[in-house]
Coordinates of C-alpha atoms in Angstrom, one line a residue:
M298 CA -60.8 -92.2 -10.5
D299 CA -61.1 -89.7 -7.8
N300 CA -64.2 -87.9 -6.3
A301 CA -64.2 -85.1 -8.8
E302 CA -63.9 -87.5 -11.8
I303 CA -66.7 -89.7 -10.6
A304 CA -69.0 -86.6 -10.0
K305 CA -68.1 -85.2 -13.4
R306 CA -69.0 -88.4 -15.2
L307 CA -72.4 -88.6 -13.3
F308 CA -73.1 -84.9 -14.2
E309 CA -72.3 -85.7 -17.8
M310 CA -74.7 -88.7 -17.7
A311 CA -77.5 -86.4 -16.4
E312 CA -76.8 -83.9 -19.2
M313 CA -77.0 -86.6 -21.9
L314 CA -80.2 -88.0 -20.4
Q315 CA -81.6 -84.4 -20.6
F316 CA -80.5 -84.1 -24.2
K317 CA -82.3 -87.4 -25.0
G318 CA -85.5 -86.2 -23.2
E319 CA -85.4 -89.0 -20.6
N320 CA -87.3 -89.3 -17.3
I321 CA -86.7 -86.3 -15.1
F322 CA -86.5 -88.3 -12.0
K323 CA -83.6 -90.4 -13.4
I324 CA -81.9 -87.2 -14.4
K325 CA -82.3 -85.7 -10.9
A326 CA -81.0 -88.9 -9.3
Y327 CA -77.7 -88.7 -11.2
Q328 CA -77.4 -85.0 -10.4
K329 CA -78.1 -85.5 -6.7
A330 CA -75.5 -88.3 -6.4
A331 CA -72.9 -86.2 -8.3
R332 CA -73.4 -83.2 -6.0
H333 CA -72.9 -85.3 -2.9
I334 CA -69.9 -87.0 -4.2
E335 CA -68.4 -83.6 -5.2
E336 CA -68.8 -82.5 -1.5
L337 CA -67.3 -85.7 0.1
E338 CA -64.4 -85.1 2.4
E339 CA -63.3 -88.8 2.2
D340 CA -61.8 -90.4 -0.9
I341 CA -64.5 -92.4 -2.7
N342 CA -61.9 -95.2 -3.2
V343 CA -61.6 -95.5 0.6
L344 CA -65.4 -95.7 1.0
R345 CA -65.5 -98.4 -1.6
K346 CA -62.9 -100.5 0.3
K347 CA -65.0 -100.0 3.5
D348 CA -68.1 -101.1 1.5
E349 CA -69.7 -97.7 2.5
L350 CA -70.6 -96.3 -0.9
G351 CA -74.3 -96.7 0.0
S352 CA -73.8 -94.3 2.8
I353 CA -73.4 -91.4 0.4
P354 CA -76.7 -89.5 0.2
G355 CA -78.3 -90.0 -3.2
V356 CA -76.4 -93.2 -4.0
G357 CA -78.8 -96.1 -4.3
D358 CA -78.0 -99.6 -5.5
A359 CA -78.1 -98.8 -9.2
I360 CA -75.8 -95.8 -9.0
E361 CA -73.6 -97.7 -6.5
D362 CA -73.0 -100.4 -9.1
K363 CA -72.1 -97.7 -11.7
I364 CA -69.6 -96.1 -9.3
K365 CA -67.9 -99.5 -8.7
E366 CA -67.8 -100.0 -12.5
M367 CA -66.1 -96.6 -13.0
L368 CA -63.6 -97.2 -10.2
D369 CA -62.7 -100.5 -11.9
T370 CA -62.8 -99.5 -15.5
G371 CA -62.9 -95.7 -15.8
T372 CA -66.5 -95.6 -17.2
F373 CA -69.8 -97.6 -17.1
K374 CA -71.7 -99.3 -19.8
A375 CA -74.8 -97.1 -19.7
F376 CA -72.7 -94.0 -20.1
E377 CA -70.8 -95.4 -23.1
A378 CA -74.1 -96.7 -24.7
I379 CA -75.7 -93.2 -24.6
R380 CA -72.5 -91.3 -25.4
H381 CA -72.2 -92.9 -28.8
T382 CA -75.7 -91.7 -29.7
I383 CA -74.9 -88.0 -29.2
P384 CA -72.7 -85.8 -31.4
E385 CA -69.3 -85.0 -29.7
E386 CA -69.7 -81.3 -30.8
I387 CA -73.1 -80.8 -29.0
D388 CA -71.3 -79.1 -26.1
E389 CA -70.8 -76.2 -28.4
I390 CA -74.5 -75.8 -28.6
T391 CA -75.3 -76.2 -24.9
A392 CA -72.7 -73.6 -24.1
V393 CA -74.8 -71.0 -25.9
Q394 CA -76.9 -68.8 -23.6
G395 CA -80.5 -69.9 -23.6
I396 CA -79.9 -73.4 -25.0
G397 CA -80.2 -76.3 -22.6
P398 CA -79.9 -80.1 -23.4
K399 CA -83.6 -80.3 -24.3
T400 CA -83.5 -77.4 -26.8
A401 CA -80.2 -78.8 -28.2
H402 CA -82.0 -82.1 -28.8
I403 CA -84.8 -80.4 -30.7
L404 CA -82.4 -78.5 -32.8
Y405 CA -80.4 -81.6 -33.6
T406 CA -83.4 -83.9 -34.4
R407 CA -85.4 -81.2 -36.3
L408 CA -82.6 -79.4 -38.1
G409 CA -79.5 -81.5 -37.8
V410 CA -77.7 -78.8 -35.8
K411 CA -74.8 -80.4 -33.9
D412 CA -72.2 -77.6 -33.6
L413 CA -71.9 -73.9 -33.3
E414 CA -71.3 -73.3 -37.0
G415 CA -74.5 -75.3 -37.8
L416 CA -76.4 -73.3 -35.2
L417 CA -75.4 -69.9 -36.7
K418 CA -76.3 -71.1 -40.1
A419 CA -79.8 -72.3 -39.0
A420 CA -80.5 -69.0 -37.3
E421 CA -79.3 -66.9 -40.2
E422 CA -81.4 -68.9 -42.6
H423 CA -84.5 -68.5 -40.4
R424 CA -85.1 -72.2 -39.9
I425 CA -85.2 -72.1 -36.1
R426 CA -88.4 -69.9 -36.1
R427 CA -90.2 -72.6 -38.0
I428 CA -89.9 -75.1 -35.2
P429 CA -93.2 -75.3 -33.2
G430 CA -92.7 -73.5 -29.9
M431 CA -89.6 -71.5 -31.0
G432 CA -90.7 -68.5 -33.0
L433 CA -88.9 -65.3 -34.2
K434 CA -87.9 -63.9 -30.8
T435 CA -86.3 -67.2 -29.7
E436 CA -84.4 -67.4 -33.1
E437 CA -83.1 -63.8 -32.7
N438 CA -81.9 -64.4 -29.1
I439 CA -80.2 -67.6 -30.2
L440 CA -78.5 -65.8 -33.1
I441 CA -77.3 -63.0 -30.8
A442 CA -76.0 -65.5 -28.2
A443 CA -74.3 -67.7 -30.7
K444 CA -72.5 -64.7 -32.3
R445 CA -71.4 -63.6 -28.8
Q446 CA -70.1 -67.1 -28.1
V447 CA -67.9 -66.9 -31.2
A448 CA -66.8 -63.3 -30.3
E449 CA -65.8 -64.4 -26.8
G450 CA -63.1 -66.5 -28.4
N451 CA -62.8 -68.8 -25.3
M452 CA -63.5 -72.1 -27.0
G453 CA -60.7 -74.6 -26.3
R454 CA -59.8 -72.6 -23.1
F455 CA -60.4 -73.6 -19.5
P456 CA -61.7 -71.4 -16.6
L457 CA -59.0 -70.2 -14.3
G458 CA -60.5 -72.2 -11.4
T459 CA -60.1 -75.4 -13.3
A460 CA -56.6 -74.7 -14.6
L461 CA -55.2 -73.3 -11.3
S462 CA -56.5 -76.4 -9.4
V463 CA -54.7 -78.7 -11.8
A464 CA -51.5 -76.5 -11.8
E465 CA -51.4 -76.6 -8.0
E466 CA -52.1 -80.4 -7.9
I467 CA -49.1 -81.0 -10.3
S468 CA -46.8 -78.6 -8.4
K469 CA -47.5 -80.3 -5.1
K470 CA -46.7 -83.7 -6.7
L471 CA -43.4 -82.5 -8.2
V472 CA -41.8 -80.7 -5.3
D473 CA -39.8 -83.1 -3.2
G474 CA -37.2 -80.8 -1.8
T475 CA -34.3 -82.6 -3.5
L476 CA -34.7 -83.4 -7.1
I477 CA -37.2 -80.6 -7.7
R478 CA -36.7 -77.8 -5.2
E479 CA -39.3 -75.3 -6.4
V480 CA -42.1 -75.1 -9.0
Q481 CA -43.7 -71.8 -10.0
I482 CA -46.9 -71.4 -12.0
A483 CA -46.4 -69.1 -14.9
G484 CA -48.4 -68.1 -18.0
S485 CA -51.9 -66.7 -17.9
I486 CA -52.7 -68.4 -14.6
R487 CA -50.1 -66.3 -12.9
R488 CA -51.6 -63.2 -14.5
W489 CA -55.0 -64.4 -13.1
K490 CA -56.6 -64.3 -16.5
D491 CA -60.1 -65.7 -16.3
T492 CA -59.5 -68.3 -19.0
V493 CA -56.5 -70.4 -19.7
G494 CA -55.3 -72.2 -22.9
D495 CA -52.7 -74.3 -21.2
I496 CA -50.5 -74.5 -18.1
D497 CA -46.9 -73.3 -17.9
L498 CA -44.7 -74.4 -15.0
I499 CA -41.2 -73.3 -14.2
A500 CA -39.0 -75.4 -11.9
R501 CA -35.6 -75.4 -10.2
S502 CA -33.5 -78.6 -10.4
D503 CA -29.9 -79.7 -10.6
E504 CA -30.9 -82.8 -12.5
P505 CA -33.3 -81.6 -15.2
E506 CA -33.5 -84.9 -17.2
K507 CA -34.6 -86.8 -14.1
A508 CA -37.0 -84.1 -13.2
I509 CA -38.6 -84.2 -16.6
E510 CA -38.9 -88.0 -16.3
V511 CA -40.7 -87.7 -13.0
F512 CA -43.1 -85.1 -14.6
T513 CA -44.0 -87.4 -17.6
L514 CA -44.5 -90.4 -15.4
M515 CA -47.1 -88.8 -13.1
D516 CA -50.4 -90.5 -12.7
K517 CA -53.3 -88.9 -14.6
V518 CA -51.0 -88.2 -17.6
Q519 CA -53.0 -89.0 -20.7
E520 CA -50.3 -88.4 -23.3
V521 CA -46.6 -87.4 -23.4
L522 CA -46.1 -84.8 -26.1
E523 CA -42.4 -84.0 -25.4
K524 CA -39.7 -85.3 -23.2
G525 CA -36.5 -83.3 -23.6
N526 CA -33.5 -82.4 -21.4
T527 CA -35.0 -79.3 -19.8
K528 CA -38.6 -79.3 -21.1
G529 CA -41.5 -81.7 -20.9
S530 CA -45.0 -81.4 -22.3
I531 CA -48.0 -83.6 -21.4
I532 CA -51.7 -83.8 -21.7
Y533 CA -53.1 -84.2 -18.2
K534 CA -56.5 -85.2 -17.1
D535 CA -59.4 -83.3 -18.7
N536 CA -57.3 -82.8 -21.8
I537 CA -55.3 -79.9 -20.4
Q538 CA -51.8 -79.4 -21.9
V539 CA -49.1 -78.8 -19.2
D540 CA -45.6 -77.6 -20.1
L541 CA -42.7 -77.8 -17.6
R542 CA -39.4 -76.1 -18.0
I543 CA -36.4 -76.7 -15.8
V544 CA -33.8 -73.9 -15.3
K545 CA -30.8 -73.2 -13.2
D546 CA -31.1 -70.9 -10.2
D547 CA -29.2 -67.9 -11.7
A548 CA -31.8 -67.6 -14.6
F549 CA -34.9 -68.6 -12.7
G550 CA -36.3 -65.0 -12.6
S551 CA -35.7 -64.5 -16.3
L552 CA -37.5 -67.6 -17.3
L553 CA -40.4 -67.0 -14.9
Q554 CA -40.8 -63.5 -16.4
Y555 CA -40.6 -64.6 -19.9
F556 CA -43.2 -67.4 -19.6
T557 CA -45.5 -65.4 -17.5
G558 CA -46.1 -63.1 -20.4
S559 CA -48.2 -61.7 -21.8
K560 CA -46.9 -61.8 -25.4
E561 CA -47.8 -58.1 -25.8
H562 CA -46.1 -57.2 -22.6
N563 CA -42.9 -59.0 -23.6
V564 CA -42.9 -57.4 -27.1
K565 CA -42.9 -54.0 -25.4
L566 CA -40.1 -55.1 -23.0
R567 CA -38.0 -56.1 -26.0
K568 CA -38.3 -52.6 -27.4
I569 CA -37.1 -51.1 -24.1
A570 CA -34.2 -53.6 -24.0
L571 CA -33.1 -52.7 -27.6
S572 CA -33.1 -49.0 -26.6
K573 CA -30.5 -49.9 -24.0
G574 CA -28.4 -52.0 -26.2
L575 CA -29.8 -55.3 -24.9
H576 CA -31.8 -58.2 -26.3
L577 CA -34.5 -59.9 -24.2
S578 CA -34.5 -63.7 -24.1
E579 CA -36.1 -66.4 -21.9
Y580 CA -32.8 -66.7 -20.1
G581 CA -32.3 -63.0 -19.4
L582 CA -30.8 -60.1 -21.3
I583 CA -28.0 -60.3 -23.9
D584 CA -25.5 -57.5 -24.4
A585 CA -25.9 -56.5 -28.1
V586 CA -22.2 -55.7 -28.4
T587 CA -20.4 -58.4 -26.5
G588 CA -23.1 -61.1 -26.8
K589 CA -22.7 -61.8 -23.1
Q590 CA -25.8 -63.4 -21.5
I591 CA -27.0 -61.6 -18.3
P592 CA -29.3 -64.0 -16.4
F593 CA -31.4 -62.8 -13.4
S594 CA -32.4 -65.0 -10.5
T595 CA -35.4 -62.8 -9.7
E596 CA -37.8 -60.8 -11.8
H597 CA -37.2 -57.7 -9.7
E598 CA -33.6 -57.7 -10.8
Q599 CA -34.5 -58.0 -14.5
Y600 CA -37.1 -55.2 -14.4
G601 CA -34.6 -53.1 -12.5
R602 CA -31.9 -53.6 -15.1
L603 CA -34.3 -52.3 -17.7
G604 CA -35.0 -49.2 -15.6
L605 CA -38.5 -50.3 -14.6
Q606 CA -40.3 -50.5 -11.4
F607 CA -41.4 -54.1 -10.7
I608 CA -44.6 -54.9 -12.5
P609 CA -47.0 -57.3 -10.7
P610 CA -47.9 -60.3 -13.0
E611 CA -51.6 -59.3 -13.0
L612 CA -50.8 -56.1 -14.8
R613 CA -48.7 -57.5 -17.6
E614 CA -51.1 -57.1 -20.5
D615 CA -49.7 -54.0 -22.2
R616 CA -52.5 -51.8 -20.8
G617 CA -50.2 -49.0 -19.7
E618 CA -48.2 -50.9 -17.1
I619 CA -44.9 -50.5 -18.7
E620 CA -45.3 -46.7 -19.1
A621 CA -46.4 -46.5 -15.5
A622 CA -43.3 -48.5 -14.4
M623 CA -41.0 -46.2 -16.3
E624 CA -42.3 -43.3 -14.2
K625 CA -42.4 -45.5 -11.0
K626 CA -46.1 -45.1 -10.8
I627 CA -47.3 -48.7 -10.4
P628 CA -49.7 -48.5 -7.4
R629 CA -49.8 -50.8 -4.4
L630 CA -52.5 -53.2 -5.6
I631 CA -55.1 -54.7 -3.3
E632 CA -54.0 -57.9 -1.5
V633 CA -56.0 -60.7 0.1
S634 CA -54.7 -59.5 3.5
D635 CA -56.5 -56.2 2.9
I636 CA -60.0 -57.9 3.1
K637 CA -61.8 -57.3 6.4
G638 CA -65.0 -59.1 5.7
D639 CA -67.3 -60.8 3.2
L640 CA -70.6 -59.2 2.2
H641 CA -72.1 -62.1 0.2
V642 CA -72.5 -65.4 2.0
H643 CA -75.1 -68.1 2.1
S644 CA -76.0 -70.3 5.1
N645 CA -78.2 -73.5 5.4
W646 CA -81.2 -71.2 5.8
S647 CA -81.2 -71.1 2.0
D648 CA -78.8 -73.2 -0.2
G649 CA -75.6 -73.0 1.9
Q650 CA -74.4 -76.0 3.9
D651 CA -73.1 -74.4 7.1
T652 CA -75.0 -72.7 9.9
I653 CA -74.7 -69.0 10.4
E654 CA -72.7 -69.7 13.5
E655 CA -70.3 -72.0 11.7
L656 CA -69.8 -69.4 9.0
A657 CA -69.2 -66.7 11.5
L658 CA -66.5 -68.7 13.4
A659 CA -64.8 -69.7 10.1
A660 CA -64.7 -66.0 9.1
K661 CA -63.4 -65.0 12.5
A662 CA -60.6 -67.5 12.2
L663 CA -59.5 -65.8 9.0
G664 CA -59.3 -62.5 10.9
Y665 CA -62.4 -61.0 9.4
E666 CA -64.2 -58.3 11.4
Y667 CA -67.6 -58.7 9.9
L668 CA -69.8 -61.1 7.7
N669 CA -73.0 -60.4 5.8
I670 CA -75.3 -63.4 5.7
S671 CA -77.1 -62.8 2.4
D672 CA -79.4 -65.8 2.0
H673 CA -81.7 -66.0 -1.0
S674 CA -85.1 -64.4 -1.2
G675 CA -88.3 -66.4 -1.8
Y676 CA -88.3 -66.0 -5.7
S677 CA -85.2 -68.3 -5.8
K678 CA -87.3 -71.4 -4.9
I679 CA -84.6 -73.8 -6.2
A680 CA -82.2 -72.2 -3.7
N681 CA -84.7 -72.6 -0.8
G682 CA -85.2 -68.8 -0.7
L683 CA -86.6 -67.3 2.4
S684 CA -90.2 -66.2 2.8
E685 CA -90.8 -62.9 4.5
K686 CA -91.7 -64.7 7.7
R687 CA -88.5 -66.8 7.5
L688 CA -86.4 -63.7 6.9
L689 CA -87.8 -62.1 10.1
D690 CA -86.7 -65.2 12.0
H691 CA -83.4 -65.0 10.2
I692 CA -82.9 -61.5 11.5
K693 CA -83.7 -62.6 15.0
E694 CA -81.2 -65.5 14.8
I695 CA -78.4 -63.1 13.7
E696 CA -79.3 -60.8 16.6
R697 CA -79.0 -63.7 19.0
L698 CA -75.6 -64.8 17.6
N699 CA -74.2 -61.3 17.8
E700 CA -74.8 -61.4 21.5
S701 CA -73.1 -64.8 21.9
I702 CA -70.1 -64.6 19.5
E703 CA -67.4 -62.1 20.2
G704 CA -64.8 -60.7 17.8
I705 CA -66.9 -60.6 14.7
R706 CA -70.1 -58.6 13.7
I707 CA -72.7 -60.6 11.7
F708 CA -74.8 -58.4 9.4
S709 CA -78.3 -59.4 8.6
G710 CA -78.7 -59.3 4.9
T711 CA -80.2 -60.9 1.8
E712 CA -79.4 -61.7 -1.8
C713 CA -82.8 -60.3 -3.0
D714 CA -83.9 -61.3 -6.4
I715 CA -84.5 -58.5 -9.0
L716 CA -87.7 -59.7 -10.5
P717 CA -88.2 -59.7 -14.3
D718 CA -90.1 -56.3 -14.1
G719 CA -87.3 -54.6 -12.0
T720 CA -89.1 -54.7 -8.7
L721 CA -87.5 -56.4 -5.7
D722 CA -88.6 -59.7 -4.2
Y723 CA -89.1 -58.1 -0.7
S724 CA -91.0 -55.1 0.3
D725 CA -89.2 -51.9 1.1
E726 CA -90.5 -52.1 4.7
L727 CA -88.8 -55.4 5.1
L728 CA -85.6 -54.4 3.4
E729 CA -85.3 -51.4 5.8
Q730 CA -84.9 -53.9 8.6
L731 CA -81.7 -55.4 7.1
D732 CA -78.2 -54.2 7.5
I733 CA -77.0 -54.9 4.0
V734 CA -79.1 -55.6 0.9
V735 CA -77.4 -57.4 -1.9
V736 CA -79.5 -57.7 -5.1
A737 CA -79.1 -59.9 -8.2
V738 CA -80.7 -61.3 -11.3
H739 CA -81.3 -65.0 -11.3
G740 CA -84.4 -65.8 -13.4
S741 CA -85.5 -64.6 -16.8
V742 CA -81.9 -64.2 -17.8
E743 CA -82.7 -64.4 -21.6
Q744 CA -84.3 -60.9 -21.6
D745 CA -83.1 -58.5 -24.4
S746 CA -80.6 -55.7 -23.6
K747 CA -83.2 -52.9 -23.1
T748 CA -85.4 -54.9 -20.8
M749 CA -82.5 -56.3 -18.8
T750 CA -80.9 -52.9 -18.5
Q751 CA -84.1 -51.3 -17.3
R752 CA -84.6 -54.1 -14.8
I753 CA -81.2 -53.6 -13.2
V754 CA -81.3 -49.8 -13.3
A755 CA -84.7 -49.9 -11.5
A756 CA -83.2 -52.0 -8.7
L757 CA -80.2 -49.7 -8.3
E758 CA -82.5 -46.8 -7.9
N759 CA -84.0 -48.3 -4.8
E760 CA -82.7 -46.5 -1.7
N761 CA -82.5 -49.7 0.3
V762 CA -80.1 -51.5 -2.1
H763 CA -76.4 -51.5 -1.3
V764 CA -74.6 -54.0 -3.6
L765 CA -75.3 -55.5 -7.0
A766 CA -74.0 -59.1 -7.0
H767 CA -72.4 -60.8 -10.0
P768 CA -73.6 -58.0 -12.2
T769 CA -73.3 -59.6 -15.7
G770 CA -74.6 -63.0 -14.7
R771 CA -72.0 -65.1 -16.5
K772 CA -71.0 -68.6 -15.6
F773 CA -68.2 -70.3 -17.3
G774 CA -69.4 -73.1 -19.6
K775 CA -73.0 -72.5 -18.6
R776 CA -74.1 -69.0 -19.4
L777 CA -72.7 -66.0 -21.2
P778 CA -73.1 -62.5 -19.7
F779 CA -76.5 -61.0 -19.9
M780 CA -77.4 -58.7 -22.8
M781 CA -77.2 -55.3 -21.1
D782 CA -76.0 -51.7 -21.4
M783 CA -73.1 -51.9 -18.9
E784 CA -72.3 -48.2 -19.2
K785 CA -75.8 -47.2 -18.3
I786 CA -75.9 -49.5 -15.3
M787 CA -72.5 -48.2 -14.1
D788 CA -73.7 -44.6 -14.5
T789 CA -76.8 -45.5 -12.4
A790 CA -74.6 -47.1 -9.8
L791 CA -72.4 -44.1 -9.6
E792 CA -75.4 -41.7 -9.4
H793 CA -77.0 -43.6 -6.6
G794 CA -73.9 -44.6 -4.7
K795 CA -74.3 -48.3 -5.2
V796 CA -71.5 -50.9 -4.9
L797 CA -70.7 -53.4 -7.7
E798 CA -69.5 -56.8 -6.8
I799 CA -66.5 -58.7 -8.0
N800 CA -67.8 -62.2 -7.3
S801 CA -64.9 -64.5 -6.4
A802 CA -66.6 -67.8 -7.2
P803 CA -64.3 -69.5 -9.8
Q804 CA -67.3 -70.2 -12.0
R805 CA -68.3 -66.6 -12.1
L806 CA -65.4 -64.0 -11.7
D807 CA -68.0 -61.3 -12.3
L808 CA -67.3 -58.4 -12.7
N809 CA -64.4 -59.4 -14.9
D810 CA -61.3 -57.3 -15.1
S811 CA -62.4 -55.1 -18.1
N812 CA -65.7 -54.2 -16.4
A813 CA -63.9 -53.6 -13.1
I814 CA -61.5 -51.2 -14.9
M815 CA -64.5 -49.4 -16.3
A816 CA -66.0 -49.1 -12.8
R817 CA -62.7 -47.9 -11.3
K818 CA -62.3 -45.2 -13.9
R819 CA -65.8 -43.9 -13.1
G820 CA -65.1 -43.8 -9.4
I821 CA -67.6 -46.6 -8.5
K822 CA -66.8 -48.5 -5.3
M823 CA -66.6 -52.3 -5.5
A824 CA -66.9 -55.2 -3.0
I825 CA -64.9 -58.4 -3.5
N826 CA -67.1 -61.3 -2.1
T827 CA -67.0 -65.1 -2.3
D828 CA -70.6 -66.0 -2.6
T829 CA -69.8 -68.7 -0.1
H830 CA -72.1 -71.7 0.2
L831 CA -69.6 -73.7 2.3
S832 CA -67.1 -72.2 4.7
D833 CA -64.1 -73.6 2.8
Q834 CA -65.2 -71.4 -0.1
F835 CA -64.0 -68.3 1.9
Y836 CA -60.6 -69.2 0.4
N837 CA -61.9 -68.4 -3.1
I838 CA -61.4 -64.7 -2.2
R839 CA -58.0 -65.0 -3.9
Y840 CA -59.8 -65.3 -7.3
G841 CA -61.7 -62.1 -6.7
V842 CA -58.6 -60.3 -5.5
G843 CA -56.7 -61.6 -8.6
T844 CA -59.4 -60.1 -10.8
A845 CA -59.3 -56.8 -8.9
R846 CA -55.5 -56.6 -9.3
R847 CA -55.8 -57.1 -13.0
A848 CA -58.1 -54.1 -12.9
W849 CA -55.5 -52.0 -11.1
L850 CA -57.7 -51.8 -7.9
K851 CA -56.2 -50.5 -4.8
S852 CA -57.6 -51.2 -1.3
D853 CA -59.5 -47.9 -1.2
D854 CA -61.4 -48.9 -4.3
V855 CA -63.0 -51.8 -2.4
I856 CA -65.4 -51.2 0.5
N857 CA -64.8 -54.5 2.4
T858 CA -61.2 -53.5 3.0
L859 CA -62.7 -51.0 5.5
H860 CA -62.6 -51.8 9.3
L861 CA -65.9 -52.5 11.0
K862 CA -66.6 -49.0 12.2
D863 CA -65.8 -47.5 8.8
I864 CA -68.0 -49.8 6.8
C865 CA -70.8 -49.3 9.2
K866 CA -70.5 -45.6 8.8
L867 CA -70.3 -45.9 5.0
L868 CA -73.5 -48.1 4.8
G869 CA -75.4 -46.4 7.6
I870 CA -75.4 -49.4 9.8
S871 CA -76.0 -48.8 13.5

């Protein structure tokens, strides 16, 4: 097992203990150890060999023994003992907004609710409101959230961040320069869709059978589903299905286009091909009269043969991209290289891990011209939010660093909580002293649509606010989007000249592509930020840019593509 797998198992143990209502200190001990193991730079197997597991913060003797047991056997006795007392389907319940492990346990023990179907039935039959401490309002909120969970249709899918990490890990293992010369990730990952059903890989090899053999014999393969001459299919760690197809060089572009999809995009392409006397297949185009196969080594060539401008993968969803390509009107979409700075970053003053100086130097190394240090406000106590006094010291520290660090401007900022009543966590007098004010909802996330909408609208009406961070509040596998009137919020943002964020953190991707399209069509400016808590997370910018490209965003739709002097002028920074 590797670091991520050990940490995941410890987090799962903590969640099961929460479900059972066990001692809170024991739960926190597992969570603390898991967090530190996730952040380790050294392989935990190496630490074990050096007898240094005990040097990991949060790892005492008891958890050290369990880590050793996992490294030896893949699990540990206490985990297996408690796992068999909890229904396997309970994850469906805890994925519903507003239901944590404790509430799930109450619903299970009181009503026998163990899956999403049972939860919907219990709410519709008004049985939840009869549980002491629940009530009518709680039942209504659970019913709304459960129905939205079903409507999302994402069950059985994986967040993009999870799937892309696995796809890149496998690609790196496979490419050896001789047997397998190149691997390209296809499917919905290549389209940067926020959730993924499985992973599609396309590879170049002159010895396809041997390449498939290597693929199926990789470590972390849980099951081999298919092993053919040019295709292999496996179940990889975490139960992700991965399909690999081997193709000759002359048809590589055709296969890549076909398996990038989407299905709807390819259906429309087939109609265009038919109008030109051609048939579209995974290996290229076929002349309808002669039956001759016309393979293409690049996607550009295939789209060109169909009379189309090249269509970036992120747009291939049958949302007008083919019609635009016929008229040569596909715009130049935003690219990672267009980003000039990050406006949402956390240092170790709140819940980040790096100093402001370390973050600034890391951003400078990426070629950024500016960086907004937006540590949490005091309301976010769990994130070590800054009191008003600490924020004033924070401002002074940034002033000092701006005098000593050349080549990058550090903005003094905040991620200020929008309180449940719509007021802000800092006074206007204090906010006026900051360069950039980012606001966000963190607590009381279960509010009804009217209350949440009024709460966010009130914040956007504040003249000191610049950016609304992760506007819908979603977290994959943890929390669904807030109940809110997005159109009213966007209208308010447009009226008051506020910026909406596309949060690049893989667990958020918020705004999503649909909401970003809505914002673009209204003329609302956006910012693509990483919400960095560790300097390595600056590289997550690619997720936000991928989402923006799906929304047809150009560089001038995004404010942090501006050079330093221009963004200062836009935001009124001296």
